[in-house]
Tab-separated table of C-alpha atoms and ligand atoms in Angstrom:
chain	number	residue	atom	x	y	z
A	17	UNK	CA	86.184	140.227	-73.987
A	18	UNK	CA	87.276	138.983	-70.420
A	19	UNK	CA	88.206	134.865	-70.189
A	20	UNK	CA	85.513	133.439	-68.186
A	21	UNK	CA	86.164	130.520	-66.189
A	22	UNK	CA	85.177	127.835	-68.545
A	23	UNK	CA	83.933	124.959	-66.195
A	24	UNK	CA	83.351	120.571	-67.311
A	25	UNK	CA	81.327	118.797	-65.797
A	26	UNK	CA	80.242	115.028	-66.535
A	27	UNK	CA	76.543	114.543	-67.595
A	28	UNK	CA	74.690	114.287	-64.559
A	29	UNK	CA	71.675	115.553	-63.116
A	30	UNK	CA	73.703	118.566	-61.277
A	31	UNK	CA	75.205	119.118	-64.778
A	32	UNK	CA	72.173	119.499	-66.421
A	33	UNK	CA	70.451	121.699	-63.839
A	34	UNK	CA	73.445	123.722	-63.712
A	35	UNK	CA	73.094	124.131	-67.572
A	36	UNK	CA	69.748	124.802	-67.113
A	37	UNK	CA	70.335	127.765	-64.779
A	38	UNK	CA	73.413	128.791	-66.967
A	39	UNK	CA	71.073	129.092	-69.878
A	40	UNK	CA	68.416	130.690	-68.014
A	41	UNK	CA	71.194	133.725	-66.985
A	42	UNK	CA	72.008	134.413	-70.921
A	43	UNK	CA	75.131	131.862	-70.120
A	44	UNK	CA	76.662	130.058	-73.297
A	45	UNK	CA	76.677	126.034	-72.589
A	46	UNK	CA	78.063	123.375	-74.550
A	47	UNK	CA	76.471	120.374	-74.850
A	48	UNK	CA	76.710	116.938	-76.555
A	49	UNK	CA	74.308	116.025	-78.981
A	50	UNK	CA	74.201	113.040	-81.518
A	51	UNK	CA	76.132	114.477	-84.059
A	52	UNK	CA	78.881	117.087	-82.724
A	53	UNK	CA	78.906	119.236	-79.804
A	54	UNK	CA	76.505	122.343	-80.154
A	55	UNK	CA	77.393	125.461	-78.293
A	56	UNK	CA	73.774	126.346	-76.392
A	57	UNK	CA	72.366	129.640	-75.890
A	58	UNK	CA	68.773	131.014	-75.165
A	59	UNK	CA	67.181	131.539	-78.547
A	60	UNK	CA	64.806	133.988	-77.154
A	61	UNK	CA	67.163	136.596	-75.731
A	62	UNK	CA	68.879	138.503	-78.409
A	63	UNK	CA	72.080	139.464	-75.810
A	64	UNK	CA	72.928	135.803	-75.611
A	65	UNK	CA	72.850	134.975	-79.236
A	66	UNK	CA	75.365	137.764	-79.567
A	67	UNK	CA	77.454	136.675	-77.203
A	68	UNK	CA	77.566	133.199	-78.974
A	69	UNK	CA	78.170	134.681	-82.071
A	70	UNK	CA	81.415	136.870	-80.544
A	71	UNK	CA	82.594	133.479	-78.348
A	72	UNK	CA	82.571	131.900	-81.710
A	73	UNK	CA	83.834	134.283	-84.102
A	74	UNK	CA	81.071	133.467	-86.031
A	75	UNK	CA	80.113	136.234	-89.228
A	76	UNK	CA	76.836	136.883	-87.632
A	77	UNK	CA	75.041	137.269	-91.197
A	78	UNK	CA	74.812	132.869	-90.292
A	79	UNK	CA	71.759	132.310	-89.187
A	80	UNK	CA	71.776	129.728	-86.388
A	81	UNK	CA	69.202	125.969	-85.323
A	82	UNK	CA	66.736	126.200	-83.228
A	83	UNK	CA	66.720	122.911	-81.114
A	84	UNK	CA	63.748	122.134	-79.455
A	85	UNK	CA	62.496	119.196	-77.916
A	86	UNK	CA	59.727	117.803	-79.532
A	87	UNK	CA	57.759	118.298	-82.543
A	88	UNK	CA	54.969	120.275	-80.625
A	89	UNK	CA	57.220	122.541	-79.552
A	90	UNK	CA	58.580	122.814	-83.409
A	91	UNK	CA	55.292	124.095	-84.729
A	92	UNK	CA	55.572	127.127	-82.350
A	93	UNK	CA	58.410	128.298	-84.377
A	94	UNK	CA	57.661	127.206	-87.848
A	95	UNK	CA	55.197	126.217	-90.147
A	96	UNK	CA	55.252	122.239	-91.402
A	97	UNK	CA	54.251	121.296	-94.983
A	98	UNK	CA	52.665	117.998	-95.402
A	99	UNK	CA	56.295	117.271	-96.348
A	100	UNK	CA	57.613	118.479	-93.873
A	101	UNK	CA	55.714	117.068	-91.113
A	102	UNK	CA	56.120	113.518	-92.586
A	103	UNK	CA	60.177	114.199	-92.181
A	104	UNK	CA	59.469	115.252	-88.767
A	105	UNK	CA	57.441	112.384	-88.047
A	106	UNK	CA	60.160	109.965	-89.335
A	107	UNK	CA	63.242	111.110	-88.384
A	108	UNK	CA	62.703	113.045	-84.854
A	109	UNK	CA	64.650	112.823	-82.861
A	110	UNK	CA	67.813	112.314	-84.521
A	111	UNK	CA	70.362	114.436	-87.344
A	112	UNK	CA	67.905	116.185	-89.764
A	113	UNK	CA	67.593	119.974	-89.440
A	114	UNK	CA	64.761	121.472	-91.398
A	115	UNK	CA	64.521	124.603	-93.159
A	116	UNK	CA	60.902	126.142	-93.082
A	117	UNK	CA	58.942	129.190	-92.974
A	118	UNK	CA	59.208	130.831	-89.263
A	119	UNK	CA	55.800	131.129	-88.041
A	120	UNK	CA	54.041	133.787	-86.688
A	121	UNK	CA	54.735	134.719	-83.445
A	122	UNK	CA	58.010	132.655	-82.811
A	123	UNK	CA	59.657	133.644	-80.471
A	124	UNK	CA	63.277	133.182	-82.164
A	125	UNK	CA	65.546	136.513	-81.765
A	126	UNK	CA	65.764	138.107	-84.987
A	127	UNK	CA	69.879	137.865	-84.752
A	128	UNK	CA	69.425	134.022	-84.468
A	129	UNK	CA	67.431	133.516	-88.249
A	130	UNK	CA	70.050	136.597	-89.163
A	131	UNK	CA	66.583	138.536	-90.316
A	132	UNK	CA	65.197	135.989	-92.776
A	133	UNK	CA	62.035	134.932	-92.949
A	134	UNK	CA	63.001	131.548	-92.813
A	135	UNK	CA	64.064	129.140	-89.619
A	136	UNK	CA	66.493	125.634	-89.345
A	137	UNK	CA	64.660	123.683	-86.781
A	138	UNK	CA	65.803	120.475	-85.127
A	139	UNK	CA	65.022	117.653	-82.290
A	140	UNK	CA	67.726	116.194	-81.076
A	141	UNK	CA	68.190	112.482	-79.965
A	142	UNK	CA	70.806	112.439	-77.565
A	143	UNK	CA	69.574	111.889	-74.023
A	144	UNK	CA	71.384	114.842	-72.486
A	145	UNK	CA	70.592	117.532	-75.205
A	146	UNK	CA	66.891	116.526	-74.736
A	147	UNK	CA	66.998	116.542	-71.160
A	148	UNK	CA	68.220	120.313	-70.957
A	149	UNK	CA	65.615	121.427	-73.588
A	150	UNK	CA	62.921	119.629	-71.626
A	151	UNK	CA	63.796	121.500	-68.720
A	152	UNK	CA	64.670	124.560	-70.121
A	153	UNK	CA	61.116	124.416	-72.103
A	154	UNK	CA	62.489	127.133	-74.480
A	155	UNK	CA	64.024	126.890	-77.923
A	156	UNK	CA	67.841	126.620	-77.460
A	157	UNK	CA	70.116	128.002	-80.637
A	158	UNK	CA	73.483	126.213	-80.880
A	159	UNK	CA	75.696	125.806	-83.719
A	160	UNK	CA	78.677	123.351	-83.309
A	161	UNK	CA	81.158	124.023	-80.715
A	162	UNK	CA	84.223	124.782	-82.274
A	163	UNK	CA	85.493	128.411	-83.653
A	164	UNK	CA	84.470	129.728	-86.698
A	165	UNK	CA	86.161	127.832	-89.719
A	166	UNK	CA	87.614	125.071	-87.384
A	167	UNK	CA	86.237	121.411	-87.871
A	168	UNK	CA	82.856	120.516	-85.500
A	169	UNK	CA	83.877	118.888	-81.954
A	170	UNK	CA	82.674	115.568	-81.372
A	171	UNK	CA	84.265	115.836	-77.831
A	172	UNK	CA	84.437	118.349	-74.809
A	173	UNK	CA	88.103	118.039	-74.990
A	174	UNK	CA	87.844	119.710	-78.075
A	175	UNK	CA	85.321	122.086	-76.927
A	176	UNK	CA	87.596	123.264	-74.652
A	177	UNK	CA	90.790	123.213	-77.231
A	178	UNK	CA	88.402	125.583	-78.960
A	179	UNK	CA	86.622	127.941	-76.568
A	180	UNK	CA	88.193	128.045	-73.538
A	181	UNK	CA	87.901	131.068	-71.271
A	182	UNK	CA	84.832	132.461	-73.886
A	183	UNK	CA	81.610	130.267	-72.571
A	184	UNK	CA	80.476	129.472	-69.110
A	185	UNK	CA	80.573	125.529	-69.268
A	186	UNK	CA	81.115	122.292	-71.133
A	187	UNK	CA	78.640	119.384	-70.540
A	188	UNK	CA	81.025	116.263	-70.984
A	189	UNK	CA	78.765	113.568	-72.414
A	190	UNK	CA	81.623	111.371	-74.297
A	191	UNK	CA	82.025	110.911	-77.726
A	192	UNK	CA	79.646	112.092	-80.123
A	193	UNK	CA	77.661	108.676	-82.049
A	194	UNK	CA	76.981	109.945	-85.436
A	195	UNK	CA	80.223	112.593	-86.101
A	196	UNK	CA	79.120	114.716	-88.865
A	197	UNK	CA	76.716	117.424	-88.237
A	198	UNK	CA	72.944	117.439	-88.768
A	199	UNK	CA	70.893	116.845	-92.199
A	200	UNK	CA	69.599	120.151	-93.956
A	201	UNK	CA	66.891	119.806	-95.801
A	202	UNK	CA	64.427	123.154	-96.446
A	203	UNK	CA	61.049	123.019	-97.022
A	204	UNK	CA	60.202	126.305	-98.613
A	205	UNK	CA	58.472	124.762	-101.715
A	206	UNK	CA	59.899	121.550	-103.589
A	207	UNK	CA	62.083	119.875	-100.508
A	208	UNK	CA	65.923	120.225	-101.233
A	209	UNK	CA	68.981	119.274	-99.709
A	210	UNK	CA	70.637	122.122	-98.233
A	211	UNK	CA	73.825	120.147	-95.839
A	212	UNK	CA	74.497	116.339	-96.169
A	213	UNK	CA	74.753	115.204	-93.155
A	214	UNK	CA	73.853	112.476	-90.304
A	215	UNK	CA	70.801	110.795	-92.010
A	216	UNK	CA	71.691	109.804	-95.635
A	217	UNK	CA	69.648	111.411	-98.579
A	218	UNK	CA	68.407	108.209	-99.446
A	219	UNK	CA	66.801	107.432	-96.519
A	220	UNK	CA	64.976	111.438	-96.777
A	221	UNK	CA	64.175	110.261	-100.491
A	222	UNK	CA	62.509	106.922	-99.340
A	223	UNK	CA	60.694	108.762	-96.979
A	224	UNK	CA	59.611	111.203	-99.309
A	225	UNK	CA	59.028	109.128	-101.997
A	226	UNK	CA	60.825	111.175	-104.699
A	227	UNK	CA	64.209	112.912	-105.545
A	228	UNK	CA	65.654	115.947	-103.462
A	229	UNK	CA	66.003	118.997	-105.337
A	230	UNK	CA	69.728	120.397	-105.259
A	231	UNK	CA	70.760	123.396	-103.539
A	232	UNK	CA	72.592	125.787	-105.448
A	233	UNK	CA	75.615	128.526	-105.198
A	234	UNK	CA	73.623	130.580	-107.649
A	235	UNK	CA	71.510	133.377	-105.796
A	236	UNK	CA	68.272	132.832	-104.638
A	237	UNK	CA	65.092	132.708	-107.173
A	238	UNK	CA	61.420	131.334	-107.357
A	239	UNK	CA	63.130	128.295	-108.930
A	240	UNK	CA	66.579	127.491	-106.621
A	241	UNK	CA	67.159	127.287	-103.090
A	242	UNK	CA	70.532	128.697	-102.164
A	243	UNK	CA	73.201	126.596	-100.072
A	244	UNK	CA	73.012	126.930	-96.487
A	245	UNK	CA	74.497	130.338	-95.794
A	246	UNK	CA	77.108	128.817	-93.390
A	247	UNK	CA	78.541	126.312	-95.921
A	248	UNK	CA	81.653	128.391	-96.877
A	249	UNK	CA	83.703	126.463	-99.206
A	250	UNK	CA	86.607	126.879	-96.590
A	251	UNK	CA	84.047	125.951	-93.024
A	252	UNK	CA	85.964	122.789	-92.151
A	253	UNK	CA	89.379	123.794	-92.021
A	254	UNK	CA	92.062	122.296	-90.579
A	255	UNK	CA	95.554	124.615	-90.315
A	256	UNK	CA	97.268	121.875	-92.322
A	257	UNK	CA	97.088	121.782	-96.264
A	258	UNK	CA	94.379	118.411	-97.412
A	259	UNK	CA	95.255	116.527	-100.497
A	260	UNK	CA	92.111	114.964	-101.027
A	261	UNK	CA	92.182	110.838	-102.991
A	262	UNK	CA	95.364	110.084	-102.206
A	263	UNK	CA	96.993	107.575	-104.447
A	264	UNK	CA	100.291	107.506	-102.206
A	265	UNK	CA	101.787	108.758	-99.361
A	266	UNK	CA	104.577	111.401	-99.539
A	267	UNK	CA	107.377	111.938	-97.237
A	268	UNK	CA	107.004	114.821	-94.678
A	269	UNK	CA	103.067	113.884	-95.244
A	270	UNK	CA	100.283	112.928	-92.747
A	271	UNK	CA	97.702	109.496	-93.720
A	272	UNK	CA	93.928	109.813	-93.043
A	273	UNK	CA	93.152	106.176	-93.987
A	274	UNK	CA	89.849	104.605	-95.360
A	275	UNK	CA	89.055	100.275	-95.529
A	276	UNK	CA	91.825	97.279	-95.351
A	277	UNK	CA	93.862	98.088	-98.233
A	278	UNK	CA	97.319	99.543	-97.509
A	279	UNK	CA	98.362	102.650	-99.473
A	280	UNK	CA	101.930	103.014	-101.144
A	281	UNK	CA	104.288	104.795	-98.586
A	282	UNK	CA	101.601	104.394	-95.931
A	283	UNK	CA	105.267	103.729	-93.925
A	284	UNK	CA	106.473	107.286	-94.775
A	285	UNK	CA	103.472	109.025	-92.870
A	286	UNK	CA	104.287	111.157	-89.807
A	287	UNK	CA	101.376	110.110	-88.910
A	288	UNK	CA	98.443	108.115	-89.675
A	289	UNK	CA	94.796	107.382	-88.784
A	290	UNK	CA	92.337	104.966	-90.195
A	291	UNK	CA	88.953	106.602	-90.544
A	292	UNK	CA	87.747	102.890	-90.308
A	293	UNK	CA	89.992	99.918	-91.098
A	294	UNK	CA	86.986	97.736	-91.587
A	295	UNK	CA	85.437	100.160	-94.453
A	296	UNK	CA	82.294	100.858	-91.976
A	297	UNK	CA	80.953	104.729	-93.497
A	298	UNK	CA	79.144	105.041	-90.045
A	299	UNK	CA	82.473	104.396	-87.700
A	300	UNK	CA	83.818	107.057	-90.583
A	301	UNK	CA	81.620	109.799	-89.637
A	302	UNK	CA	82.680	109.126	-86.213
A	303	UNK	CA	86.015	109.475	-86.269
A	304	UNK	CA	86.189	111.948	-89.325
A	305	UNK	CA	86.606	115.272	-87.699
A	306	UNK	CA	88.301	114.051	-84.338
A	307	UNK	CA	91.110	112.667	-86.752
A	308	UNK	CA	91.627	115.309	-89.035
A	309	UNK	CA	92.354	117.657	-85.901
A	310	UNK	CA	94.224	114.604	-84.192
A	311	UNK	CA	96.295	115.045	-88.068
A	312	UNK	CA	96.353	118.549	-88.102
A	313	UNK	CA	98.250	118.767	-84.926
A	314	UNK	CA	101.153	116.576	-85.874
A	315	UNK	CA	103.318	119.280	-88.189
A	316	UNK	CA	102.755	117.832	-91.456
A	317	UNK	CA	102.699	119.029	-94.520
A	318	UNK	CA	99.811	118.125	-95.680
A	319	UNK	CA	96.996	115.279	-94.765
A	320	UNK	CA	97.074	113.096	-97.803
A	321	UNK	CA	93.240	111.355	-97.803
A	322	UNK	CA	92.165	108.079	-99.327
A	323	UNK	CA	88.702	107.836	-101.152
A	324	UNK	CA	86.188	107.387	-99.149
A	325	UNK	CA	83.115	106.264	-101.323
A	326	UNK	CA	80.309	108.321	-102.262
A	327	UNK	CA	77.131	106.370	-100.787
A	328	UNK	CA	75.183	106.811	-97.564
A	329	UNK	CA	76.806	108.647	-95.142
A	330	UNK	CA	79.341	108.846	-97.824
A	331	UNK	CA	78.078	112.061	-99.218
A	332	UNK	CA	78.233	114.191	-95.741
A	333	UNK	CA	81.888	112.185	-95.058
A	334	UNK	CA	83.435	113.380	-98.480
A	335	UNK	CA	81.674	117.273	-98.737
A	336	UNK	CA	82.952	117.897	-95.300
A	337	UNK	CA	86.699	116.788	-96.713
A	338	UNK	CA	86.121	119.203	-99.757
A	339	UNK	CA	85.685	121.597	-97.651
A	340	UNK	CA	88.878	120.920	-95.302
A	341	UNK	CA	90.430	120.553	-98.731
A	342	UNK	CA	89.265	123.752	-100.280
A	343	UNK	CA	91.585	126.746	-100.740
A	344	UNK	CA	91.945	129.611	-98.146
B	26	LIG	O1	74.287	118.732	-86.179
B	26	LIG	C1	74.066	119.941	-86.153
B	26	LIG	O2	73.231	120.501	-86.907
B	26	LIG	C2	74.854	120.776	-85.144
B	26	LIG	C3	74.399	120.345	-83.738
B	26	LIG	C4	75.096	121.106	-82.646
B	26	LIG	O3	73.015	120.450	-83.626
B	26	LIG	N1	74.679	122.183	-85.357
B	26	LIG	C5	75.204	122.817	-86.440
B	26	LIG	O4	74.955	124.181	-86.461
B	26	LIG	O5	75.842	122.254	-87.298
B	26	LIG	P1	75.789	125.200	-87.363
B	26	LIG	O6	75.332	126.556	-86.910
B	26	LIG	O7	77.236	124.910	-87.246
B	26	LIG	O8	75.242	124.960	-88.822
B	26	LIG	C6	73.924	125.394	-89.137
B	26	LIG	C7	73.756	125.533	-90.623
B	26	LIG	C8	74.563	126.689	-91.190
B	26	LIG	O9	75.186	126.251	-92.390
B	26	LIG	C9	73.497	127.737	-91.492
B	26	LIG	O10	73.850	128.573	-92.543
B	26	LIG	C10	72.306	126.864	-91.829
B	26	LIG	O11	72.388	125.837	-90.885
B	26	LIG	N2	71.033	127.574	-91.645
B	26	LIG	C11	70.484	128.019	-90.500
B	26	LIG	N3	69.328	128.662	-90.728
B	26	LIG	C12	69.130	128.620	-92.076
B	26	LIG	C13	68.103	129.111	-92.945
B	26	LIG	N4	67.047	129.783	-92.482
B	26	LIG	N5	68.242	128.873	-94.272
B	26	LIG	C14	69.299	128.170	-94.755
B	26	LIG	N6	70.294	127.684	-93.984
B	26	LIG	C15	70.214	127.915	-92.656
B	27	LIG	MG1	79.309	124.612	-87.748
């Protein structure tokens, strides 16, 4: 592949026409949206879903999001439950991707859903993802910006660590709010929990009204849901080794700090980063991937990781550092 001449530009209205035009060519765009930066490509045209898949690195048996706009422009690609539609209803815009059964005529490339007869559909929040799809007025596939098996970017300056020289342009919209990717819940039959991620399952359970179902490693059957396909134990690595509740801090070793309390041999860290001094889970998911890269880069040994507790945004917060920590 020949390095393109990856451009930045900040967030305004000649940015986003310019991505507009860029997506309208078959270009590959990333953008900002609430939770990390998504790389954007035309879901309808099969070339540039393969090229996002090659700029990425990406196994292309992953099937990819659809982001659309609004919920009327949802139902063209999938059918809603009554389950389904009250999620939609209650959370878009914002982090929840659903998982539902494509509909007919959709006009998703087949590459994108990776030839399932299922789709992951979402409507973002953030005011410069929706103002591309508005103007674009077709679906827009775009998985997070980073290569494949490196932790999401929740910055352009990471997009650009990343994928420099293989997609056309970066929209630079700041930080991302929320951190940790979207929400995956399917609705294929009994509504499970695919990804934790930017809205808590609690608040999906309260708006259901009754449990989640559990996704499962075990293959797919009338009566379990597999994970979502791109949940590789190993997805959110970092080069440098994770040693996940840290009780201490060894010498040689990287911190990634949760809450107040100091940990022994904190003063021993190369380095060391406080996911959120004040114990705040949302500032967590903030920071959490743009300090375990900030912690990756500083030669360590290993990242030695506090607890971070289990509840909220808790859940997306510590399966994201399993992953980091799994073995590869
Ligand atoms: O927050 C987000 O969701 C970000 C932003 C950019 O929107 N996007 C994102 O996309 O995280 P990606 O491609 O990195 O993760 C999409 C996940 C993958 O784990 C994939 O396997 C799963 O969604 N997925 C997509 N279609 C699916 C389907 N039909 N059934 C089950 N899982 C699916
Ligand atoms: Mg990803």
């Amino acid at each position: 592949m020949t390095a393109l001449a990856t451009r930045v530009l900040n967030a305004d209205g000649d940015a986003i026409a310019e991505a507009v035009r860029c997506l309208a060519a078959g270009g590959l765009v990333a953008l900002p949206t609430e939770t990390v930066y998504g790389l954007a490509a035309d879901a309808t045209d099969g070339r540039a879903v393969a090229r996002l898949y090659e700029a990425k690195g990406r196994p292309s048996f992953n099937p990819l999001i659809a982001h659309v706009a609004d919920i009327a422009a949802a139902r063209r690609l999938a059918s809603f439950n009554a389950e389904a539609g009250r999620l939609a209803e209650t959370f878009w815009p914002g982090p929840l991707t659903l998982v539902l059964p494509k509909a007919g005529g959709c006009a998703v490339a087949e590459l994108a859903t990776a030839g399932l007869d299922s789709i992951a559909v979402r409507v973002p929040h953030h005011a410069v993802a929706q103002d591309i799809l508005q103007r674009f007025g077709k679906p827009v596939v775009a998985p997070s910006a980073n290569s494949s098996g490196h932790v999401s970017p929740t910055t352009a300056a990471h997009v650009l660590h990343d994928l420099r020289g293989r997609i056309d342009l970066i929209i630079d919209g700041g930080p991302t709010a929320v951190g940790v990717e979207s929400t995956i819940v399917a609705c294929l039959g009994e509504p499970t929990l695919l990804r934790a991620g930017g809205v808590p399952r609690e608040a999906i359970e309260r708006a259901l009204n009754r449990p989640l179902g559990r996704a499962t490693d075990k293959p797919a059957s009338a009566e379990n849901v597999p994970l979502a396909p791109g949940m590789l134990a190993s997805h959110y690595a970092p080069r440098t080794p994770v040693r996940l509740d840290a009780a201490s801090v060894e010498a040689g070793e990287a911190l990634l700090a949760f809450g107040p309390r100091p940990l022994p041999g904190a003063q021993r860290a190369a380095q060391q980063l406080n996911l959120s001094a004040r114990g705040d889970l949302i500032e967590a998911a903030a920071n959490l991937f743009a300090h375990l890269r900030a912690l990756d880069a500083a030669g360590a040994s290993a990242i030695a990781v506090m607890p971070v507790p289990h509840a909220g945004l808790g859940e997306a917060i510590n399966d994201r550092l399993q992953r980091a920590a799994a073995p590869r």
